[in-house]
Amino acid sequence: MSLHTTRIALTHALLAAFHPSLVTFRGVSLPLPAELHSRICADIHAVVTQHLLQCLQECLHSSLSSLCEDCKTYNSCVFGSCVVDWPCTRTGAKCFCTTAEPSTPRNGVSDDCDYECSSSFMLPCRDCSQPPMYFINHVRDILSTYSSLDPKFPYAKFPLRNGNDIDSVLSTMLSTLGCKIKPSPVMDNWGIADEVVLVPSSTATDEQQTTLAHLRITLQLSPRPSSISLHVAHLRTVTYQQPVRLDTSAGKCALFV
């Protein structure tokens, strides 16, 4: 017995489910029918999830704003208009054009660089075993916000430096719901759209069925992963369009290519 989803869908489902306002509402005893109470929880969960997607887009916009216009144009010409397709967006590379001298190598980038050493004008190393920096920053910001709303929020203590840290947060949250992430034989990559399999912690068959049903309702996860593309689609709406320059835009683009 298992439940299949993706890491980005699971992350947002858990972040929405553990929003302090929703946790508080679940703990309040109200004279409401169980069905109505569940419906209100589902509506709050949907609103929070939509807000999380908007925050994720804001993280991408923040990455875009850290680049100068020349770097943006270069990346747009080479990698396309979708910001998530730019290597510098994944690695978190900053723009050094305003500080580096034209004759100076840009920040001494080498083959064994980490994701804080690459200029956006070069091809940064693609460490696919780690999550994109914008996603790490996104999760860190959300947990920090929750902590400010509720000083007793227990999940803001994680350092969130890499994929293992994010998986630790997700696993700890899932453990309170009686589930865990099934270990994957593929350990080389860490992708936000990678499939993850959720299994109950219990070994009793009847209890497993109940646990998975409760998990699906609490996290509002679809029995089929057809809705998961929605999360990735929100990422790809953040695009950069080159400014129109009647005399120089064509030549400039050709220079970069």
Tab-separated table of C-alpha atoms in Angstrom:
chain	number	residue	atom	x	y	z
A	1	MET	CA	0.000	0.000	0.000
A	2	SER	CA	1.436	3.336	-1.020
A	3	LEU	CA	0.655	6.804	-2.266
A	4	HIS	CA	2.587	8.291	-5.175
A	5	THR	CA	3.277	11.985	-5.608
A	6	THR	CA	6.189	14.311	-6.423
A	7	ARG	CA	8.533	16.099	-4.087
A	8	ILE	CA	7.243	19.574	-4.960
A	9	ALA	CA	3.602	18.511	-4.512
A	10	LEU	CA	4.412	16.762	-1.228
A	11	THR	CA	6.364	19.767	0.043
A	12	HIS	CA	3.538	22.188	-0.623
A	13	ALA	CA	0.906	19.764	0.667
A	14	LEU	CA	2.770	19.398	3.966
A	15	LEU	CA	3.559	23.102	4.262
A	16	ALA	CA	-0.113	23.887	3.708
A	17	ALA	CA	-1.281	21.213	6.161
A	18	PHE	CA	1.073	22.498	8.875
A	19	HIS	CA	0.192	26.163	8.458
A	20	PRO	CA	-0.323	27.486	12.030
A	21	SER	CA	-3.838	28.736	11.289
A	22	LEU	CA	-4.923	25.369	9.918
A	23	VAL	CA	-3.318	23.458	12.777
A	24	THR	CA	-5.109	25.741	15.241
A	25	PHE	CA	-8.449	25.297	13.502
A	26	ARG	CA	-8.124	21.515	13.572
A	27	GLY	CA	-7.484	21.654	17.317
A	28	VAL	CA	-10.525	23.799	18.130
A	29	SER	CA	-13.639	21.922	19.188
A	30	LEU	CA	-16.594	23.411	17.318
A	31	PRO	CA	-20.237	22.272	17.197
A	32	LEU	CA	-19.966	21.396	13.514
A	33	PRO	CA	-20.688	18.195	11.596
A	34	ALA	CA	-17.509	16.288	10.757
A	35	GLU	CA	-18.156	16.715	7.028
A	36	LEU	CA	-18.412	20.513	7.332
A	37	HIS	CA	-15.296	20.677	9.477
A	38	SER	CA	-13.365	18.648	6.884
A	39	ARG	CA	-14.677	20.868	4.088
A	40	ILE	CA	-13.499	24.031	5.849
A	41	CYS	CA	-10.071	22.460	6.417
A	42	ALA	CA	-9.868	21.522	2.733
A	43	ASP	CA	-10.776	25.087	1.679
A	44	ILE	CA	-8.129	26.596	3.978
A	45	HIS	CA	-5.591	24.082	2.666
A	46	ALA	CA	-6.370	25.063	-0.932
A	47	VAL	CA	-5.976	28.785	-0.176
A	48	VAL	CA	-2.646	28.231	1.582
A	49	THR	CA	-1.387	26.020	-1.269
A	50	GLN	CA	-2.191	28.737	-3.796
A	51	HIS	CA	-0.314	31.242	-1.657
A	52	LEU	CA	2.693	28.896	-1.492
A	53	LEU	CA	2.789	28.663	-5.281
A	54	GLN	CA	2.756	32.456	-5.488
A	55	CYS	CA	5.625	32.619	-2.987
A	56	LEU	CA	7.580	30.143	-5.107
A	57	GLN	CA	7.093	32.389	-8.123
A	58	GLU	CA	8.308	35.339	-6.061
A	59	CYS	CA	11.517	33.426	-5.313
A	60	LEU	CA	12.067	33.027	-9.040
A	61	HIS	CA	11.403	36.722	-9.607
A	62	SER	CA	13.950	37.473	-6.895
A	63	SER	CA	16.516	35.321	-8.733
A	64	LEU	CA	15.730	37.213	-11.918
A	65	SER	CA	16.114	40.599	-10.245
A	66	SER	CA	19.657	39.706	-9.113
A	67	LEU	CA	20.865	39.708	-12.742
A	68	CYS	CA	21.677	42.716	-14.892
A	69	GLU	CA	19.938	43.211	-18.227
A	70	ASP	CA	22.916	41.873	-20.198
A	71	CYS	CA	22.920	38.635	-18.198
A	72	LYS	CA	19.153	38.291	-18.552
A	73	THR	CA	19.379	38.776	-22.307
A	74	TYR	CA	22.227	36.287	-22.584
A	75	ASN	CA	20.381	33.603	-20.621
A	76	SER	CA	17.190	34.249	-22.551
A	77	CYS	CA	18.985	33.872	-25.896
A	78	VAL	CA	20.830	30.701	-24.888
A	79	PHE	CA	18.394	28.883	-22.588
A	80	GLY	CA	15.002	30.310	-23.514
A	81	SER	CA	12.580	32.662	-21.826
A	82	CYS	CA	11.601	30.360	-18.896
A	83	VAL	CA	13.683	31.419	-15.902
A	84	VAL	CA	13.650	27.911	-14.368
A	85	ASP	CA	15.614	26.642	-17.399
A	86	TRP	CA	18.562	28.944	-16.693
A	87	PRO	CA	21.500	27.170	-14.979
A	88	CYS	CA	22.238	30.252	-12.881
A	89	THR	CA	18.702	30.097	-11.487
A	90	ARG	CA	19.235	26.549	-10.290
A	91	THR	CA	22.647	27.194	-8.771
A	92	GLY	CA	21.817	30.598	-7.306
A	93	ALA	CA	24.647	32.340	-9.186
A	94	LYS	CA	24.674	36.124	-8.953
A	95	CYS	CA	25.510	38.737	-11.524
A	96	PHE	CA	29.106	39.962	-11.313
A	97	CYS	CA	29.011	42.177	-14.398
A	98	THR	CA	28.942	45.422	-12.412
A	99	THR	CA	31.945	44.478	-10.265
A	100	ALA	CA	34.247	42.399	-12.529
A	101	GLU	CA	36.778	44.039	-14.844
A	102	PRO	CA	36.381	43.106	-18.548
A	103	SER	CA	39.865	41.546	-18.645
A	104	THR	CA	39.475	39.670	-15.352
A	105	PRO	CA	38.173	36.074	-15.309
A	106	ARG	CA	34.735	36.127	-13.772
A	107	ASN	CA	35.169	35.018	-10.187
A	108	GLY	CA	37.659	32.293	-11.039
A	109	VAL	CA	35.064	29.692	-11.924
A	110	SER	CA	36.476	26.164	-12.039
A	111	ASP	CA	35.132	22.718	-12.754
A	112	ASP	CA	34.767	21.884	-9.062
A	113	CYS	CA	32.818	25.029	-8.179
A	114	ASP	CA	29.902	25.147	-5.770
A	115	TYR	CA	26.687	27.077	-6.399
A	116	GLU	CA	27.937	30.333	-4.916
A	117	CYS	CA	30.941	30.804	-7.171
A	118	SER	CA	29.581	30.969	-10.725
A	119	SER	CA	28.895	34.047	-12.778
A	120	SER	CA	25.592	34.156	-14.619
A	121	PHE	CA	27.469	34.866	-17.872
A	122	MET	CA	29.104	31.444	-17.756
A	123	LEU	CA	27.726	27.932	-17.622
A	124	PRO	CA	27.615	27.055	-13.902
A	125	CYS	CA	28.135	23.517	-12.781
A	126	ARG	CA	24.833	21.631	-12.634
A	127	ASP	CA	24.721	19.680	-9.406
A	128	CYS	CA	21.554	17.680	-10.040
A	129	SER	CA	21.974	15.856	-6.748
A	130	GLN	CA	20.870	19.036	-4.969
A	131	PRO	CA	17.618	21.012	-5.147
A	132	PRO	CA	17.520	24.368	-6.923
A	133	MET	CA	18.590	27.241	-4.695
A	134	TYR	CA	15.320	29.080	-5.302
A	135	PHE	CA	13.434	26.064	-3.931
A	136	ILE	CA	15.658	25.855	-0.830
A	137	ASN	CA	15.139	29.583	-0.226
A	138	HIS	CA	11.403	29.180	-0.763
A	139	VAL	CA	11.030	26.411	1.842
A	140	ARG	CA	13.306	28.251	4.283
A	141	ASP	CA	11.253	31.461	3.948
A	142	ILE	CA	7.962	29.637	4.501
A	143	LEU	CA	9.199	27.842	7.617
A	144	SER	CA	10.581	31.120	8.949
A	145	THR	CA	7.213	32.805	8.346
A	146	TYR	CA	5.385	30.013	10.157
A	147	SER	CA	7.785	30.357	13.069
A	148	SER	CA	7.019	34.078	13.311
A	149	LEU	CA	3.294	33.275	13.370
A	150	ASP	CA	3.724	30.589	16.014
A	151	PRO	CA	6.814	30.716	18.253
A	152	LYS	CA	6.200	27.045	19.107
A	153	PHE	CA	6.333	25.966	15.470
A	154	PRO	CA	8.724	22.982	15.624
A	155	TYR	CA	10.037	22.780	12.058
A	156	ALA	CA	11.999	26.024	11.676
A	157	LYS	CA	15.114	24.602	13.370
A	158	PHE	CA	16.291	22.692	10.286
A	159	PRO	CA	19.251	24.416	8.551
A	160	LEU	CA	17.933	23.757	5.010
A	161	ARG	CA	21.240	23.812	3.159
A	162	ASN	CA	20.619	20.921	0.762
A	163	GLY	CA	18.218	18.195	-0.345
A	164	ASN	CA	18.878	16.021	2.687
A	165	ASP	CA	17.772	18.836	4.974
A	166	ILE	CA	14.541	19.330	3.039
A	167	ASP	CA	13.841	15.597	3.069
A	168	SER	CA	14.435	15.604	6.825
A	169	VAL	CA	11.757	18.264	7.286
A	170	LEU	CA	9.315	16.348	5.101
A	171	SER	CA	10.040	13.058	6.876
A	172	THR	CA	9.553	14.616	10.305
A	173	MET	CA	6.234	16.130	9.254
A	174	LEU	CA	5.108	12.838	7.711
A	175	SER	CA	6.018	10.904	10.856
A	176	THR	CA	3.354	12.819	12.787
A	177	LEU	CA	0.817	11.491	10.267
A	178	GLY	CA	2.010	7.904	10.593
A	179	CYS	CA	3.773	7.769	7.212
A	180	LYS	CA	7.245	7.936	5.728
A	181	ILE	CA	8.978	8.314	2.371
A	182	LYS	CA	9.942	4.992	0.869
A	183	PRO	CA	13.704	4.906	0.206
A	184	SER	CA	14.526	5.264	-3.466
A	185	PRO	CA	17.185	3.139	-5.217
A	186	VAL	CA	18.008	6.192	-7.361
A	187	MET	CA	20.254	8.398	-5.224
A	188	ASP	CA	22.099	10.407	-7.885
A	189	ASN	CA	19.513	13.106	-8.552
A	190	TRP	CA	17.340	15.337	-6.396
A	191	GLY	CA	14.593	16.885	-8.489
A	192	ILE	CA	11.567	18.809	-7.260
A	193	ALA	CA	9.444	16.959	-9.829
A	194	ASP	CA	10.856	13.523	-8.945
A	195	GLU	CA	8.331	10.930	-7.833
A	196	VAL	CA	8.248	10.003	-4.162
A	197	VAL	CA	6.357	7.079	-2.676
A	198	LEU	CA	4.627	7.444	0.682
A	199	VAL	CA	4.066	4.344	2.793
A	200	PRO	CA	2.532	3.875	6.256
A	201	SER	CA	4.855	3.369	9.200
A	202	SER	CA	2.586	0.643	10.577
A	203	THR	CA	2.753	-2.968	9.390
A	204	ALA	CA	-0.908	-3.827	10.115
A	205	THR	CA	-2.918	-3.984	6.876
A	206	ASP	CA	-6.112	-2.410	8.220
A	207	GLU	CA	-4.163	0.352	9.923
A	208	GLN	CA	-2.208	1.030	6.727
A	209	GLN	CA	-5.405	1.599	4.766
A	210	THR	CA	-6.735	3.981	7.409
A	211	THR	CA	-3.438	5.858	7.625
A	212	LEU	CA	-3.167	6.383	3.869
A	213	ALA	CA	-6.797	7.500	3.644
A	214	HIS	CA	-6.227	9.992	6.455
A	215	LEU	CA	-3.003	11.188	4.807
A	216	ARG	CA	-4.693	11.750	1.452
A	217	ILE	CA	-7.488	13.770	3.084
A	218	THR	CA	-5.171	15.802	5.313
A	219	LEU	CA	-2.733	16.677	2.531
A	220	GLN	CA	-5.383	16.921	-0.190
A	221	LEU	CA	-3.260	14.728	-2.459
A	222	SER	CA	-4.869	13.373	-5.583
A	223	PRO	CA	-5.096	9.562	-5.922
A	224	ARG	CA	-3.610	10.119	-9.378
A	225	PRO	CA	-0.594	12.387	-9.940
A	226	SER	CA	-2.346	14.195	-12.820
A	227	SER	CA	-2.628	17.459	-10.876
A	228	ILE	CA	1.058	17.531	-10.008
A	229	SER	CA	1.979	19.220	-13.289
A	230	LEU	CA	0.154	22.281	-11.936
A	231	HIS	CA	3.049	22.982	-9.569
A	232	VAL	CA	5.635	22.822	-12.341
A	233	ALA	CA	3.381	24.863	-14.640
A	234	HIS	CA	3.403	27.695	-12.085
A	235	LEU	CA	7.193	27.717	-12.214
A	236	ARG	CA	7.282	28.001	-15.988
A	237	THR	CA	5.032	31.071	-16.002
A	238	VAL	CA	7.974	33.151	-14.747
A	239	THR	CA	9.609	34.266	-17.987
A	240	TYR	CA	11.885	37.000	-19.244
A	241	GLN	CA	11.215	38.815	-22.489
A	242	GLN	CA	14.061	40.759	-24.045
A	243	PRO	CA	13.433	44.508	-24.222
A	244	VAL	CA	12.758	45.785	-27.730
A	245	ARG	CA	15.611	47.934	-29.026
A	246	LEU	CA	15.011	49.028	-32.583
A	247	ASP	CA	18.649	49.614	-33.526
A	248	THR	CA	20.757	47.274	-31.401
A	249	SER	CA	18.702	44.379	-30.005
A	250	ALA	CA	19.268	42.008	-32.946
A	251	GLY	CA	22.997	42.634	-33.041
A	252	LYS	CA	23.320	42.301	-29.299
A	253	CYS	CA	21.562	38.987	-29.253
A	254	ALA	CA	23.742	37.733	-32.075
A	255	LEU	CA	26.821	38.798	-30.108
A	256	PHE	CA	25.801	36.778	-27.074
A	257	VAL	CA	24.955	33.674	-29.078
